[in-house]
GROMACS .gro file of C-alpha atoms in nm:
model
  308
    1MET     CA    1   0.494   0.144   2.024
    2ARG     CA    2   0.420   0.472   1.914
    3GLY     CA    3   0.096   0.479   1.662
    4PRO     CA    4   0.075   0.670   1.329
    5GLN     CA    5   0.115   1.052   1.295
    6PRO     CA    6  -0.284   1.188   1.317
    7ARG     CA    7  -0.387   1.320   0.942
    8THR     CA    8  -0.636   1.523   0.799
    9ILE     CA    9  -0.768   1.260   0.542
   10THR     CA   10  -1.019   1.404   0.311
   11LEU     CA   11  -1.198   1.080   0.082
   12ILE     CA   12  -1.264   1.189  -0.327
   13GLY     CA   13  -1.573   0.940  -0.434
   14ALA     CA   14  -1.471   0.953  -0.857
   15PRO     CA   15  -1.735   0.701  -0.962
   16ILE     CA   16  -1.627   0.729  -1.283
   17GLU     CA   17  -1.616   0.439  -1.513
   18GLY     CA   18  -1.600   0.538  -1.860
   19GLY     CA   19  -1.235   0.503  -1.860
   20ALA     CA   20  -1.269   0.109  -1.862
   21GLY     CA   21  -1.420  -0.125  -2.112
   22ARG     CA   22  -1.684  -0.233  -1.931
   23GLN     CA   23  -1.982  -0.142  -1.666
   24GLY     CA   24  -1.961  -0.129  -1.265
   25CYS     CA   25  -1.692   0.106  -1.088
   26SER     CA   26  -1.910   0.309  -1.095
   27MET     CA   27  -2.034   0.135  -0.775
   28GLY     CA   28  -1.713   0.137  -0.657
   29PRO     CA   29  -1.690   0.463  -0.413
   30LYS     CA   30  -1.999   0.347  -0.236
   31ALA     CA   31  -1.890   0.037  -0.164
   32LEU     CA   32  -1.576   0.131  -0.005
   33ARG     CA   33  -1.792   0.336   0.204
   34ILE     CA   34  -1.996   0.048   0.363
   35ALA     CA   35  -1.683  -0.180   0.378
   36GLY     CA   36  -1.586   0.078   0.672
   37LEU     CA   37  -1.291   0.301   0.497
   38ALA     CA   38  -1.401   0.594   0.736
   39ASP     CA   39  -1.424   0.443   0.960
   40ALA     CA   40  -1.075   0.208   0.985
   41LEU     CA   41  -0.903   0.572   0.921
   42SER     CA   42  -1.061   0.758   1.188
   43GLY     CA   43  -1.006   0.394   1.388
   44LEU     CA   44  -0.605   0.502   1.378
   45GLY     CA   45  -0.661   0.835   1.522
   46HIS     CA   46  -0.679   0.989   1.166
   47THR     CA   47  -0.981   1.304   1.147
   48VAL     CA   48  -1.126   1.161   0.848
   49ILE     CA   49  -1.356   1.430   0.601
   50ASP     CA   50  -1.568   1.238   0.351
   51ARG     CA   51  -1.649   1.522   0.057
   52GLY     CA   52  -1.840   1.309  -0.125
   53ASP     CA   53  -1.832   1.184  -0.513
   54VAL     CA   54  -1.717   1.405  -0.785
   55GLY     CA   55  -1.894   1.473  -1.131
   56PRO     CA   56  -1.781   1.543  -1.456
   57ARG     CA   57  -1.739   1.912  -1.572
   58ASP     CA   58  -1.883   1.980  -1.914
   59ASN     CA   59  -1.659   1.973  -2.170
   60ASP     CA   60  -1.609   1.924  -2.552
   61PHE     CA   61  -1.347   1.767  -2.535
   62ALA     CA   62  -1.167   1.561  -2.788
   63LEU     CA   63  -0.842   1.384  -2.860
   64ASP     CA   64  -0.722   1.221  -3.144
   65GLY     CA   65  -0.626   0.951  -3.221
   66LEU     CA   66  -0.866   0.596  -3.036
   67ALA     CA   67  -1.027   0.713  -2.687
   68HIS     CA   68  -1.324   0.626  -2.595
   69ASN     CA   69  -1.541   0.879  -2.339
   70VAL     CA   70  -1.324   1.132  -2.328
   71GLY     CA   71  -1.556   1.379  -2.223
   72GLU     CA   72  -1.614   1.186  -1.939
   73VAL     CA   73  -1.277   1.082  -1.851
   74THR     CA   74  -1.195   1.474  -1.884
   75GLY     CA   75  -1.471   1.589  -1.704
   76PHE     CA   76  -1.378   1.394  -1.420
   77ALA     CA   77  -1.015   1.439  -1.421
   78ARG     CA   78  -1.098   1.828  -1.426
   79SER     CA   79  -1.332   1.805  -1.127
   80LEU     CA   80  -1.068   1.554  -0.945
   81ALA     CA   81  -0.814   1.782  -0.928
   82ASP     CA   82  -0.910   2.076  -0.841
   83ALA     CA   83  -1.056   1.898  -0.551
   84GLY     CA   84  -0.786   1.691  -0.482
   85GLU     CA   85  -0.544   2.028  -0.476
   86ALA     CA   86  -0.803   2.141  -0.256
   87ALA     CA   87  -0.792   1.832   0.031
   88LEU     CA   88  -0.380   1.822  -0.039
   89ALA     CA   89  -0.364   2.188   0.111
   90ASP     CA   90  -0.539   2.041   0.425
   91GLY     CA   91  -0.415   1.677   0.459
   92THR     CA   92  -0.404   1.406   0.272
   93ALA     CA   93  -0.629   1.316  -0.015
   94VAL     CA   94  -0.780   0.937  -0.084
   95TYR     CA   95  -0.945   0.860  -0.383
   96LEU     CA   96  -1.242   0.592  -0.434
   97GLY     CA   97  -1.296   0.467  -0.730
   98GLY     CA   98  -1.432   0.440  -1.041
   99ASP     CA   99  -1.176   0.316  -1.295
  100HIS     CA  100  -0.775   0.376  -1.335
  101ALA     CA  101  -0.902   0.658  -1.555
  102LEU     CA  102  -0.972   0.845  -1.205
  103SER     CA  103  -0.557   0.925  -1.203
  104PHE     CA  104  -0.542   1.171  -1.469
  105GLY     CA  105  -0.679   1.404  -1.221
  106SER     CA  106  -0.579   1.233  -0.877
  107VAL     CA  107  -0.171   1.276  -1.005
  108ALA     CA  108  -0.231   1.632  -1.150
  109ALA     CA  109  -0.311   1.710  -0.826
  110ALA     CA  110  -0.050   1.606  -0.668
  111LEU     CA  111   0.188   1.690  -0.883
  112ARG     CA  112   0.072   2.070  -0.872
  113HIS     CA  113   0.072   2.012  -0.470
  114ALA     CA  114   0.430   1.914  -0.494
  115ASP     CA  115   0.513   2.192  -0.734
  116ARG     CA  116   0.351   2.440  -0.521
  117LEU     CA  117   0.606   2.315  -0.238
  118GLY     CA  118   0.915   2.291  -0.490
  119LYS     CA  119   0.873   1.940  -0.434
  120THR     CA  120   0.914   1.655  -0.678
  121LEU     CA  121   0.686   1.364  -0.686
  122HIS     CA  122   0.733   1.012  -0.689
  123VAL     CA  123   0.411   0.763  -0.815
  124LEU     CA  124   0.437   0.440  -0.716
  125TRP     CA  125   0.162   0.187  -0.902
  126LEU     CA  126   0.064  -0.108  -0.739
  127ASP     CA  127  -0.101  -0.267  -1.078
  128ALA     CA  128  -0.091  -0.622  -1.350
  129HIS     CA  129  -0.151  -0.330  -1.610
  130ALA     CA  130   0.134   0.006  -1.717
  131ASP     CA  131  -0.121   0.199  -1.794
  132PHE     CA  132   0.127   0.365  -2.034
  133ASN     CA  133  -0.049   0.378  -2.354
  134THR     CA  134  -0.184   0.669  -2.559
  135PRO     CA  135  -0.444   0.786  -2.813
  136LEU     CA  136  -0.182   0.661  -3.086
  137SER     CA  137  -0.115   0.381  -2.903
  138SER     CA  138  -0.400   0.230  -2.753
  139THR     CA  139  -0.543  -0.046  -2.958
  140SER     CA  140  -0.819  -0.116  -2.736
  141GLY     CA  141  -0.904   0.281  -2.634
  142ASN     CA  142  -1.005   0.213  -2.280
  143MET     CA  143  -0.892   0.585  -2.135
  144HIS     CA  144  -0.767   0.372  -1.823
  145GLY     CA  145  -0.466   0.230  -1.938
  146MET     CA  146  -0.375   0.587  -2.074
  147PRO     CA  147  -0.339   0.809  -1.724
  148ALA     CA  148   0.035   0.718  -1.708
  149ALA     CA  149   0.163   0.786  -2.028
  150PHE     CA  150  -0.024   1.157  -1.965
  151PHE     CA  151   0.152   1.298  -1.650
  152CYS     CA  152   0.470   1.161  -1.757
  153GLY     CA  153   0.445   1.397  -2.019
  154GLU     CA  154   0.384   1.179  -2.335
  155ALA     CA  155   0.210   1.354  -2.622
  156GLY     CA  156  -0.126   1.339  -2.774
  157PHE     CA  157  -0.302   1.488  -2.433
  158GLU     CA  158  -0.242   1.798  -2.476
  159GLY     CA  159  -0.505   2.100  -2.384
  160MET     CA  160  -0.638   1.781  -2.148
  161LEU     CA  161  -0.625   1.905  -1.813
  162GLU     CA  162  -0.318   2.147  -1.685
  163CYS     CA  163  -0.028   2.006  -1.465
  164PRO     CA  164   0.292   1.961  -1.483
  165LYS     CA  165   0.424   1.640  -1.594
  166MET     CA  166   0.667   1.408  -1.435
  167GLU     CA  167   1.047   1.208  -1.519
  168ALA     CA  168   0.933   0.930  -1.614
  169THR     CA  169   1.220   0.761  -1.398
  170ARG     CA  170   1.017   0.862  -1.074
  171TYR     CA  171   0.744   0.616  -1.213
  172HIS     CA  172   0.756   0.322  -0.977
  173LEU     CA  173   0.508   0.010  -1.184
  174VAL     CA  174   0.548  -0.283  -0.927
  175GLY     CA  175   0.333  -0.564  -0.982
  176ALA     CA  176   0.293  -0.620  -1.359
  177ARG     CA  177   0.221  -0.938  -1.568
  178SER     CA  178   0.027  -0.720  -1.891
  179ILE     CA  179   0.184  -0.502  -2.067
  180ASP     CA  180   0.088  -0.394  -2.434
  181SER     CA  181   0.406  -0.436  -2.693
  182ALA     CA  182   0.365  -0.078  -2.783
  183GLU     CA  183   0.366   0.024  -2.346
  184VAL     CA  184   0.711  -0.199  -2.309
  185ASP     CA  185   0.938   0.009  -2.580
  186LEU     CA  186   0.798   0.323  -2.473
  187LEU     CA  187   0.836   0.252  -2.117
  188ALA     CA  188   1.230   0.162  -2.186
  189ALA     CA  189   1.256   0.442  -2.393
  190ARG     CA  190   1.159   0.634  -2.105
  191GLY     CA  191   1.314   0.486  -1.844
  192ALA     CA  192   1.017   0.405  -1.632
  193ASP     CA  193   1.120   0.209  -1.322
  194VAL     CA  194   0.911  -0.171  -1.411
  195ASN     CA  195   0.894  -0.410  -1.171
  196ASP     CA  196   0.692  -0.758  -1.192
  197MET     CA  197   0.611  -1.016  -1.059
  198ALA     CA  198   0.882  -1.232  -1.226
  199GLU     CA  199   1.106  -0.999  -0.964
  200VAL     CA  200   0.848  -0.981  -0.679
  201ASP     CA  201   0.966  -1.371  -0.690
  202GLU     CA  202   1.266  -1.326  -0.699
  203TYR     CA  203   1.363  -1.072  -0.530
  204GLY     CA  204   1.112  -0.992  -0.316
  205ILE     CA  205   0.885  -0.729  -0.223
  206ALA     CA  206   1.023  -0.546   0.040
  207ALA     CA  207   1.343  -0.567  -0.124
  208ILE     CA  208   1.195  -0.353  -0.442
  209LEU     CA  209   0.996  -0.155  -0.197
  210ARG     CA  210   1.284  -0.076  -0.022
  211ARG     CA  211   1.503   0.094  -0.322
  212ILE     CA  212   1.139   0.276  -0.457
  213LEU     CA  213   1.119   0.397  -0.083
  214GLY     CA  214   1.457   0.493  -0.078
  215ALA     CA  215   1.491   0.693  -0.403
  216VAL     CA  216   1.169   0.850  -0.280
  217GLU     CA  217   1.377   0.963   0.041
  218ALA     CA  218   1.684   1.066  -0.187
  219ASP     CA  219   1.500   1.286  -0.377
  220ASP     CA  220   1.371   1.469  -0.032
  221ALA     CA  221   0.981   1.410  -0.250
  222LEU     CA  222   0.619   1.325  -0.185
  223LEU     CA  223   0.450   1.011  -0.310
  224HIS     CA  224   0.123   0.917  -0.452
  225VAL     CA  225   0.024   0.571  -0.470
  226SER     CA  226  -0.227   0.389  -0.697
  227LEU     CA  227  -0.317   0.058  -0.600
  228ASP     CA  228  -0.578  -0.129  -0.857
  229VAL     CA  229  -0.744  -0.388  -0.731
  230ASP     CA  230  -0.542  -0.675  -1.011
  231PHE     CA  231  -0.260  -0.610  -0.786
  232ILE     CA  232  -0.381  -0.899  -0.602
  233GLU     CA  233  -0.390  -1.263  -0.748
  234PRO     CA  234  -0.779  -1.264  -0.882
  235ASP     CA  235  -0.857  -1.518  -0.599
  236LEU     CA  236  -0.779  -1.338  -0.374
  237ALA     CA  237  -0.974  -0.997  -0.509
  238PRO     CA  238  -1.223  -1.114  -0.725
  239GLY     CA  239  -1.395  -0.757  -0.789
  240VAL     CA  240  -1.175  -0.635  -1.090
  241GLY     CA  241  -1.273  -0.665  -1.450
  242THR     CA  242  -0.920  -0.711  -1.560
  243THR     CA  243  -0.781  -0.973  -1.316
  244VAL     CA  244  -0.478  -1.117  -1.433
  245PRO     CA  245  -0.345  -1.445  -1.284
  246GLY     CA  246  -0.050  -1.455  -1.100
  247GLY     CA  247  -0.085  -1.161  -0.848
  248ALA     CA  248   0.005  -1.100  -0.523
  249THR     CA  249  -0.022  -1.234  -0.238
  250VAL     CA  250  -0.220  -1.032   0.108
  251ARG     CA  251   0.069  -1.039   0.272
  252GLU     CA  252   0.276  -0.897   0.012
  253ALA     CA  253  -0.008  -0.617  -0.068
  254HIS     CA  254  -0.014  -0.564   0.312
  255LEU     CA  255   0.405  -0.518   0.331
  256ALA     CA  256   0.390  -0.267   0.041
  257MET     CA  257   0.122  -0.085   0.225
  258GLU     CA  258   0.300  -0.118   0.553
  259MET     CA  259   0.627   0.056   0.365
  260VAL     CA  260   0.478   0.334   0.237
  261GLY     CA  261   0.284   0.395   0.562
  262ARG     CA  262   0.603   0.395   0.764
  263CYS     CA  263   0.788   0.645   0.515
  264GLY     CA  264   0.613   0.908   0.618
  265ARG     CA  265   0.554   1.064   0.240
  266LEU     CA  266   0.235   0.991   0.087
  267VAL     CA  267   0.043   1.298   0.046
  268SER     CA  268  -0.228   1.065  -0.197
  269LEU     CA  269  -0.416   0.760  -0.220
  270ASP     CA  270  -0.573   0.586  -0.536
  271LEU     CA  271  -0.826   0.283  -0.486
  272VAL     CA  272  -0.877   0.136  -0.801
  273GLU     CA  273  -1.062  -0.078  -1.044
  274LEU     CA  274  -1.331  -0.214  -0.787
  275ASN     CA  275  -1.616  -0.365  -0.980
  276PRO     CA  276  -1.911  -0.441  -0.676
  277PHE     CA  277  -2.093  -0.663  -0.952
  278LEU     CA  278  -1.800  -0.902  -0.997
  279ASP     CA  279  -1.741  -0.918  -0.618
  280ASP     CA  280  -1.769  -1.155  -0.370
  281ARG     CA  281  -2.014  -1.097  -0.093
  282GLY     CA  282  -1.790  -0.716  -0.068
  283LYS     CA  283  -1.444  -0.901  -0.051
  284SER     CA  284  -1.226  -0.732  -0.234
  285ALA     CA  285  -1.377  -0.421  -0.135
  286ARG     CA  286  -1.286  -0.511   0.248
  287LEU     CA  287  -0.928  -0.577   0.114
  288MET     CA  288  -0.881  -0.266  -0.079
  289VAL     CA  289  -0.967  -0.110   0.291
  290ASP     CA  290  -0.689  -0.265   0.493
  291LEU     CA  291  -0.499  -0.175   0.284
  292ALA     CA  292  -0.555   0.166   0.264
  293ALA     CA  293  -0.547   0.121   0.669
  294SER     CA  294  -0.197  -0.068   0.675
  295ALA     CA  295  -0.094   0.271   0.433
  296PHE     CA  296  -0.182   0.453   0.692
  297GLY     CA  297  -0.024   0.341   1.006
  298ARG     CA  298  -0.240  -0.031   1.068
  299ARG     CA  299   0.066  -0.264   1.209
  300ILE     CA  300   0.019  -0.639   1.114
  301PHE     CA  301  -0.182  -0.693   1.508
  302ASP     CA  302  -0.366  -0.476   1.471
  303ARG     CA  303  -0.558  -0.586   1.235
  304PRO     CA  304  -0.886  -0.707   1.353
  305THR     CA  305  -1.081  -1.080   1.343
  306GLN     CA  306  -1.317  -1.085   1.037
  307PRO     CA  307  -1.666  -1.257   1.084
  308ALA     CA  308  -1.718  -1.544   0.848
   0.00000   0.00000   0.00000
């Protein structure tokens, strides 16, 4: 059986936590490195380049409405968009989070890259939450709950970051089980592809991913995947500040990432919301590393035995 096609994978750390409501995500990039992300990917035959961590670019940008730490989030977004765009010119980008606000920048980079190639982009959002709030609809003001609304072109983010926007029909949320009422209405109005855990239970993760990846193939599109720790059942991945019971199992998460790997259209991957302060002896970090390896070609029988 053939192994994965070798790629050049650039790791970009984003120690951002200003988008979340609690501290700790800034330690995520280091935890993912300690858990062996680079070795796991290079062991699959890929060339791995670690560019270190980016920092927020100085700015005095502000938004109307309720949004906390706008300057920090905007600064990181602009740095990540430029760093990611450069990485995508050479191959594939993997972003080490940091809270989910890093996706303002990572998806912007993928949209710029797709636009330059004359391609469309689909986004697979593996998350308990939709992250489709705006500063005008959010009740918390936490910007890690807003990036999907931004890159789908919702109002309220004007001037924050320059990039093409995408149709919400190409935003595929899988694993949802905690969505604000304002988001529910907006997602429905825009025709977003929302797949909650009840649908995963009823139809199976494979059927849902097969349909989504079929749409990506039909569009001859590129794919960005954003993997939030809270996609997974919190007993299995406790290192996250936004736990919601009833998440994906380890095998469901691995199957989703294995199918992504087989589709051959992945250009960038977010590993987000890892909070090592809340983790159990690196359990969540190691799982995120294993899931990333699945997205880049590791097969089920290739998995190393984990020491106790």
